[in-house]
Short mmCIF file of C-alpha atoms in Angstrom, two decimals:
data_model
loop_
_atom_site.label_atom_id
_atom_site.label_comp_id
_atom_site.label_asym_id
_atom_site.label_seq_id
_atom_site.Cartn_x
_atom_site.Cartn_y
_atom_site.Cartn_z
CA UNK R 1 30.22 79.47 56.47
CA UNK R 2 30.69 79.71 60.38
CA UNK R 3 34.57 80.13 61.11
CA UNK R 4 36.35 77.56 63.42
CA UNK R 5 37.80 78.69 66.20
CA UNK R 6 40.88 76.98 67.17
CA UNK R 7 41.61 76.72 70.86
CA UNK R 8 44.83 77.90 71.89
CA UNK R 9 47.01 76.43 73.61
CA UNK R 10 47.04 75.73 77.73
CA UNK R 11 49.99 77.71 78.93
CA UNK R 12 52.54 75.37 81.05
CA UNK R 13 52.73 75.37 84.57
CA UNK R 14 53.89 74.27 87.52
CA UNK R 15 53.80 70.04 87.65
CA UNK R 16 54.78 68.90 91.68
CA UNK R 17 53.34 65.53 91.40
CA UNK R 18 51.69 64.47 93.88
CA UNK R 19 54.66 65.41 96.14
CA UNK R 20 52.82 68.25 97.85
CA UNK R 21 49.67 65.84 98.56
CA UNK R 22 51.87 63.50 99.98
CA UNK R 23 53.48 66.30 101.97
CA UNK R 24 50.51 68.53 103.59
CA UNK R 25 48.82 64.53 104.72
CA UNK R 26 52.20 63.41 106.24
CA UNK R 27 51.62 61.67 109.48
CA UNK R 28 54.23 63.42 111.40
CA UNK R 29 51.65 66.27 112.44
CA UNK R 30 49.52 63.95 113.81
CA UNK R 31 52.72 62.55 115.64
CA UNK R 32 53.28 65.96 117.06
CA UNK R 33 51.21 65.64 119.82
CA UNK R 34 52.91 66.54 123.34
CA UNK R 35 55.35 69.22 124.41
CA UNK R 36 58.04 66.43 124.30
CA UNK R 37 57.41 66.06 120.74
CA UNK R 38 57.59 69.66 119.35
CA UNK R 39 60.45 70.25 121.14
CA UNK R 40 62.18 67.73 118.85
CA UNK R 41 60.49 68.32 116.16
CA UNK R 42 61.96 71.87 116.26
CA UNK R 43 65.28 70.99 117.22
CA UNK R 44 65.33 70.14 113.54
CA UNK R 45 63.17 72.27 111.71
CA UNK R 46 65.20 75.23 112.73
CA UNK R 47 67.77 74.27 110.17
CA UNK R 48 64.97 74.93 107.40
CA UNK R 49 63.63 77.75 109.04
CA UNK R 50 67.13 79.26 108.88
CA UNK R 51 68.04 78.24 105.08
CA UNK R 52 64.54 79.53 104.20
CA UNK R 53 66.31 83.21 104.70
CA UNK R 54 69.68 81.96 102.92
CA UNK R 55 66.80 81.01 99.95
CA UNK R 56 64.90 84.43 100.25
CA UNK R 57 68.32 86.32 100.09
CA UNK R 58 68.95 84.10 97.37
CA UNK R 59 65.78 85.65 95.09
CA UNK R 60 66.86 89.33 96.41
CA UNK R 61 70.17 89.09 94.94
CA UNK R 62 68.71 87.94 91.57
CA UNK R 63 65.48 91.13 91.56
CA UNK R 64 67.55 93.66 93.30
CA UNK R 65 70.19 95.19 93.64
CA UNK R 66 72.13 94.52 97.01
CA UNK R 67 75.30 95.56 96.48
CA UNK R 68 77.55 99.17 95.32
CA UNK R 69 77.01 101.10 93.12
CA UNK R 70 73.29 100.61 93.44
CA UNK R 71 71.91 100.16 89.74
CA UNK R 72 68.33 99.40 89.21
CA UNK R 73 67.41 96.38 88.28
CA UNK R 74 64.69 95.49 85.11
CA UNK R 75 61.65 94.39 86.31
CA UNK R 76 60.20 97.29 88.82
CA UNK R 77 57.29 95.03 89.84
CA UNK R 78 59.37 92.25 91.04
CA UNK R 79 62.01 94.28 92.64
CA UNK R 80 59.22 95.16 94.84
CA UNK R 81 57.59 92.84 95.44
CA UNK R 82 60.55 91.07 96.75
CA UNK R 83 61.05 93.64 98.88
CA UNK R 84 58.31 93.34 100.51
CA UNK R 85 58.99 89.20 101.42
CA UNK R 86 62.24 90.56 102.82
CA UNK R 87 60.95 92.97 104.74
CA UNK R 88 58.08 90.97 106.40
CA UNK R 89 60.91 87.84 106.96
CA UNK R 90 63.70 90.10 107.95
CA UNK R 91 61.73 92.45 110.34
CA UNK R 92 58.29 91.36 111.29
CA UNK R 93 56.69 92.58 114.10
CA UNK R 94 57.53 91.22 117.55
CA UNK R 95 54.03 90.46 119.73
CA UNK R 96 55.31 92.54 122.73
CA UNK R 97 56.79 95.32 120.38
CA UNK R 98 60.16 95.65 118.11
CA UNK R 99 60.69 94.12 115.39
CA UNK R 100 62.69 90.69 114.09
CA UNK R 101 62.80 87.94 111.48
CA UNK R 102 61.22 84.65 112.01
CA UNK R 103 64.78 82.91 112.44
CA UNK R 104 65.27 85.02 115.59
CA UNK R 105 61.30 84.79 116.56
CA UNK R 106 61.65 80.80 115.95
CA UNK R 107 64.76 81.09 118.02
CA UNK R 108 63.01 82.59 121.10
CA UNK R 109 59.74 80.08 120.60
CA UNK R 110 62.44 77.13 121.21
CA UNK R 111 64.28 78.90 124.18
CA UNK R 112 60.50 79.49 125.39
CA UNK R 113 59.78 76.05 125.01
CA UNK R 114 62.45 74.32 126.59
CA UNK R 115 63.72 73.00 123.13
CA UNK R 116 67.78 72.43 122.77
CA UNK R 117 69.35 75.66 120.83
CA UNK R 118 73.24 74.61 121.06
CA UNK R 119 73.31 72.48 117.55
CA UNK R 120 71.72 75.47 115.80
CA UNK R 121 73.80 78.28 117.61
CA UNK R 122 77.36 75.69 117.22
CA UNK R 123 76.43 75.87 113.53
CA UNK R 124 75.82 79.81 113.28
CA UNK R 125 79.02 79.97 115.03
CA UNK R 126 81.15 77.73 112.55
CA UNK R 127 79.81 80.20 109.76
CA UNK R 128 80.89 83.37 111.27
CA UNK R 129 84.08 81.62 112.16
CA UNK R 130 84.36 81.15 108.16
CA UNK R 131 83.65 77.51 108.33
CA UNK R 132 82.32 76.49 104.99
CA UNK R 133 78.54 75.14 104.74
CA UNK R 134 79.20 71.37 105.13
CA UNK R 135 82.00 71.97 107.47
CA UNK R 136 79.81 73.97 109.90
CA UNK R 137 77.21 71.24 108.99
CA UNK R 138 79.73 68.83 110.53
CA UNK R 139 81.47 71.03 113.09
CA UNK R 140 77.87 71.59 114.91
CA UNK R 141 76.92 67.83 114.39
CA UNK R 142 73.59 68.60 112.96
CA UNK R 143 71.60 65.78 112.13
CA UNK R 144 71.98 63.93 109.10
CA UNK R 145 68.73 64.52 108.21
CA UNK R 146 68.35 68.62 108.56
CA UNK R 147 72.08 68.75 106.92
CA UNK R 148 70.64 66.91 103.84
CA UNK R 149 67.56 69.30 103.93
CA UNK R 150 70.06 71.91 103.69
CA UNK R 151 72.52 70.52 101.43
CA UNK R 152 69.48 70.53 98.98
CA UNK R 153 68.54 73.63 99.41
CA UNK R 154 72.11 75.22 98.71
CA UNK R 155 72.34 73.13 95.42
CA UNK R 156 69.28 75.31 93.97
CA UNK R 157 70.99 78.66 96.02
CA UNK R 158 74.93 77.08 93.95
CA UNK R 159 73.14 76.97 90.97
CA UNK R 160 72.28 80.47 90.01
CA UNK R 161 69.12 79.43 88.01
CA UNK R 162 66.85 82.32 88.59
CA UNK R 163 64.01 80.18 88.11
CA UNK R 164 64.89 77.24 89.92
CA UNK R 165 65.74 79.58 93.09
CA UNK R 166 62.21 81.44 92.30
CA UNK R 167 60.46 77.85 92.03
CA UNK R 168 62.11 76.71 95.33
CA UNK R 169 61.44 79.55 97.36
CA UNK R 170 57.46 79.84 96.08
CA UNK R 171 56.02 75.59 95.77
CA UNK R 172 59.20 74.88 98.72
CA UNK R 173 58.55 77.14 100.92
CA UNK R 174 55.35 79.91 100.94
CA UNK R 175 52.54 77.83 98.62
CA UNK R 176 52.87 75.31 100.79
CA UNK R 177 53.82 76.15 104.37
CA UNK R 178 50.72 77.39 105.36
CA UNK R 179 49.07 73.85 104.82
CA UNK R 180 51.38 72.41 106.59
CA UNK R 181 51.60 74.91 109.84
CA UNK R 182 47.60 74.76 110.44
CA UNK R 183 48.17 71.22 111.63
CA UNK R 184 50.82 71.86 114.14
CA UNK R 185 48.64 75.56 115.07
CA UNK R 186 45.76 73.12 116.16
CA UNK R 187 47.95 70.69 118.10
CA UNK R 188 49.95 73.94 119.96
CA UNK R 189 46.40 74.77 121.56
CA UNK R 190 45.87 72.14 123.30
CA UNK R 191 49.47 72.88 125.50
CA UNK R 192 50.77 75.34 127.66
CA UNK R 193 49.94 78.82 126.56
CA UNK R 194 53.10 80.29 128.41
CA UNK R 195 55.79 77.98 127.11
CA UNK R 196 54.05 77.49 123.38
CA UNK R 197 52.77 81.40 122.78
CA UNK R 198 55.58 82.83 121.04
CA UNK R 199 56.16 79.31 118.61
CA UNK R 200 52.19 79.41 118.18
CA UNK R 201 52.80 83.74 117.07
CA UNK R 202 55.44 82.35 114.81
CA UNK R 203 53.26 79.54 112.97
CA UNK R 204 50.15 81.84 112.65
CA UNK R 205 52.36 85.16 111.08
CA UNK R 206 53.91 82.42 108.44
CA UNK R 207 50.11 81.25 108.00
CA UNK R 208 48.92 85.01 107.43
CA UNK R 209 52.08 86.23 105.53
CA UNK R 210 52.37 83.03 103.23
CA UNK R 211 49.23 82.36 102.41
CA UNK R 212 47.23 85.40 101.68
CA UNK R 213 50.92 87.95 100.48
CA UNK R 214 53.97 86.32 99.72
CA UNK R 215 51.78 83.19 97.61
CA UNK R 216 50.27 85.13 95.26
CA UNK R 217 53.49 87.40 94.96
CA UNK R 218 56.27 84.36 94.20
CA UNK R 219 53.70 82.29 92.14
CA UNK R 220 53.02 85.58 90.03
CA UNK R 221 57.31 85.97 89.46
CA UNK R 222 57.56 82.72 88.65
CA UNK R 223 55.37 82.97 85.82
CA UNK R 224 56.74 85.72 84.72
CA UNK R 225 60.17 84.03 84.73
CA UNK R 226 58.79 81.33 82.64
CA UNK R 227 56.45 82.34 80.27
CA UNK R 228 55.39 80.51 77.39
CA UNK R 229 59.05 78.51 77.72
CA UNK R 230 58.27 75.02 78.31
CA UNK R 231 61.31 74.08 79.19
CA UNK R 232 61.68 76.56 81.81
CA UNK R 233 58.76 75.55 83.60
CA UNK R 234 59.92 72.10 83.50
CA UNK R 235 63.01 73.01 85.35
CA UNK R 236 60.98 75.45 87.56
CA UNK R 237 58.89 71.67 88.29
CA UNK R 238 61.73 69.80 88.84
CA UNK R 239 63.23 72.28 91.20
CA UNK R 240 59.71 71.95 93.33
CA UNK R 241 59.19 68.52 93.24
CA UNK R 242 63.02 67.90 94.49
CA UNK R 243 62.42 70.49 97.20
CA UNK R 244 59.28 68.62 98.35
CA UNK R 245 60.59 65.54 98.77
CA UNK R 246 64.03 66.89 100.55
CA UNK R 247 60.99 68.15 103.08
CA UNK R 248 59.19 64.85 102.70
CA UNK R 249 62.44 63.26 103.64
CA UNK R 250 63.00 65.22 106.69
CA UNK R 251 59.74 64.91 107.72
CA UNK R 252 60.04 61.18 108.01
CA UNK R 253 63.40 61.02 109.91
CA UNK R 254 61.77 63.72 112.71
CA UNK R 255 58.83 61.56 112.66
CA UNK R 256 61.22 57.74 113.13
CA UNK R 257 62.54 59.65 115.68
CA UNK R 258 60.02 60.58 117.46
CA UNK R 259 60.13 59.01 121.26
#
């Protein structure tokens, strides 16, 4: 008698929906069209450029150690690989030589481009001062809709799920922020290559990083946080899908705003 083989099981994974679909064909990067435009559109953005880094510290904290006495931490493969997001977000290289992280390159692409910097460098102010976030949030009048975008993104940070913070950071942020930068890449080279070089450097090193590194490296730690654990990757999902529609929501208040 021929044996029958019983199939095993699929292994969970990661369920966003159809929030990243709706996401990567928003209209707002077709609305991006003219120097006038991006200049707006990053006069918001910046706020989720800059709690991107608050996220990535975020997942250091929880794979390495950051702090004295240095003790290592468990898992060797994440701790470095970790590492290596930091160290290509923290310090990437400059185009005309030194080194910086994309908040400060993003910083210089807006000053480049004519784009306001006081709301973002009022609210970097409150938090040295020792505002607290929604305090600074106010303090800097930041607009509603970037302070919500970041509001949501400290919940996950408050939280102290490892995998919700590993979930955010990876199908938030890096899975799909190269689908979404190609758009505004293509619409950038149709301007001015003086004023829009630097922002265009920025979008193309997240493109490059994100998409062929720091992907493959956060979707491979969050299955390892998760496992066979079903209910672990369903809070890993409903961290994503939450994050994607915070964007989603942003997204749409840039673009209503758009002159």
């Amino acid at each position: 008698m021929t044996p029958t083989l019983t199939a095993s099981p699929p292994r969970p994974a990661i369920d966003l929906g159809d929030a990243r679909d709706r996401l990567v064909g928003h209209d707002l990067y077709a609305r991006v069209n003219t120097p006038e435009r991006m200049r707006r559109f990053m006069e918001q953005h910046v706020f989720a450029v800059w709690d991107f880094q608050c996220l990535l510290k975020a997942l250091q904290q929880k794979f390495t150690c950051t702090t004295a006495p240095w003790l290592p931490t468990p898992d060797r493969e994440a701790r470095r690989l970790v590492n290596e997001i930091v160290l290509d977000e923290e310090s990437d290289e400059l185009p005309d030589g030194g080194h910086a992280s994309h908040f400060e390159l993003y910083l210089e692409s807006m000053e480049a481009a004519g784009a306001d910097t006081r709301p973002i460098l009022q609210f970097l102010a409150a938090l040295a001062d020792g505002l607290p976030l929604d305090d600074a949030l106010h303090a800097a009048r930041v607009p509603a809709a970037a302070a919500a975008f970041v509001r949501t993104t400290f919940a996950v940070i408050d939280s102290g799920s490892t995998p919700a913070i590993a979930a955010a950071f990876t199908y938030g942020r890096e899975d799909v922020i190269p689908d979404m930068f190609r758009h505004i890449v293509v619409t950038l080279a149709t301007h001015d290559p003086a004023a829009w070089s630097r922002f265009r450097y920025y979008l193309e090193r997240h493109i490059a990083h994100d998409d062929a590194k720091h992907g493959p490296i956060c979707r491979r730690i969050v299955a390892g946080l998760c496992g066979d654990d079903p209910a672990t990757w369903a809070e890993a999902s409903r961290t994503a899908r939450q994050c994607l529609e915070a964007r989603i929501a942003l997204w749409n208040a840039i673009a209503a705003k758009l002159p």
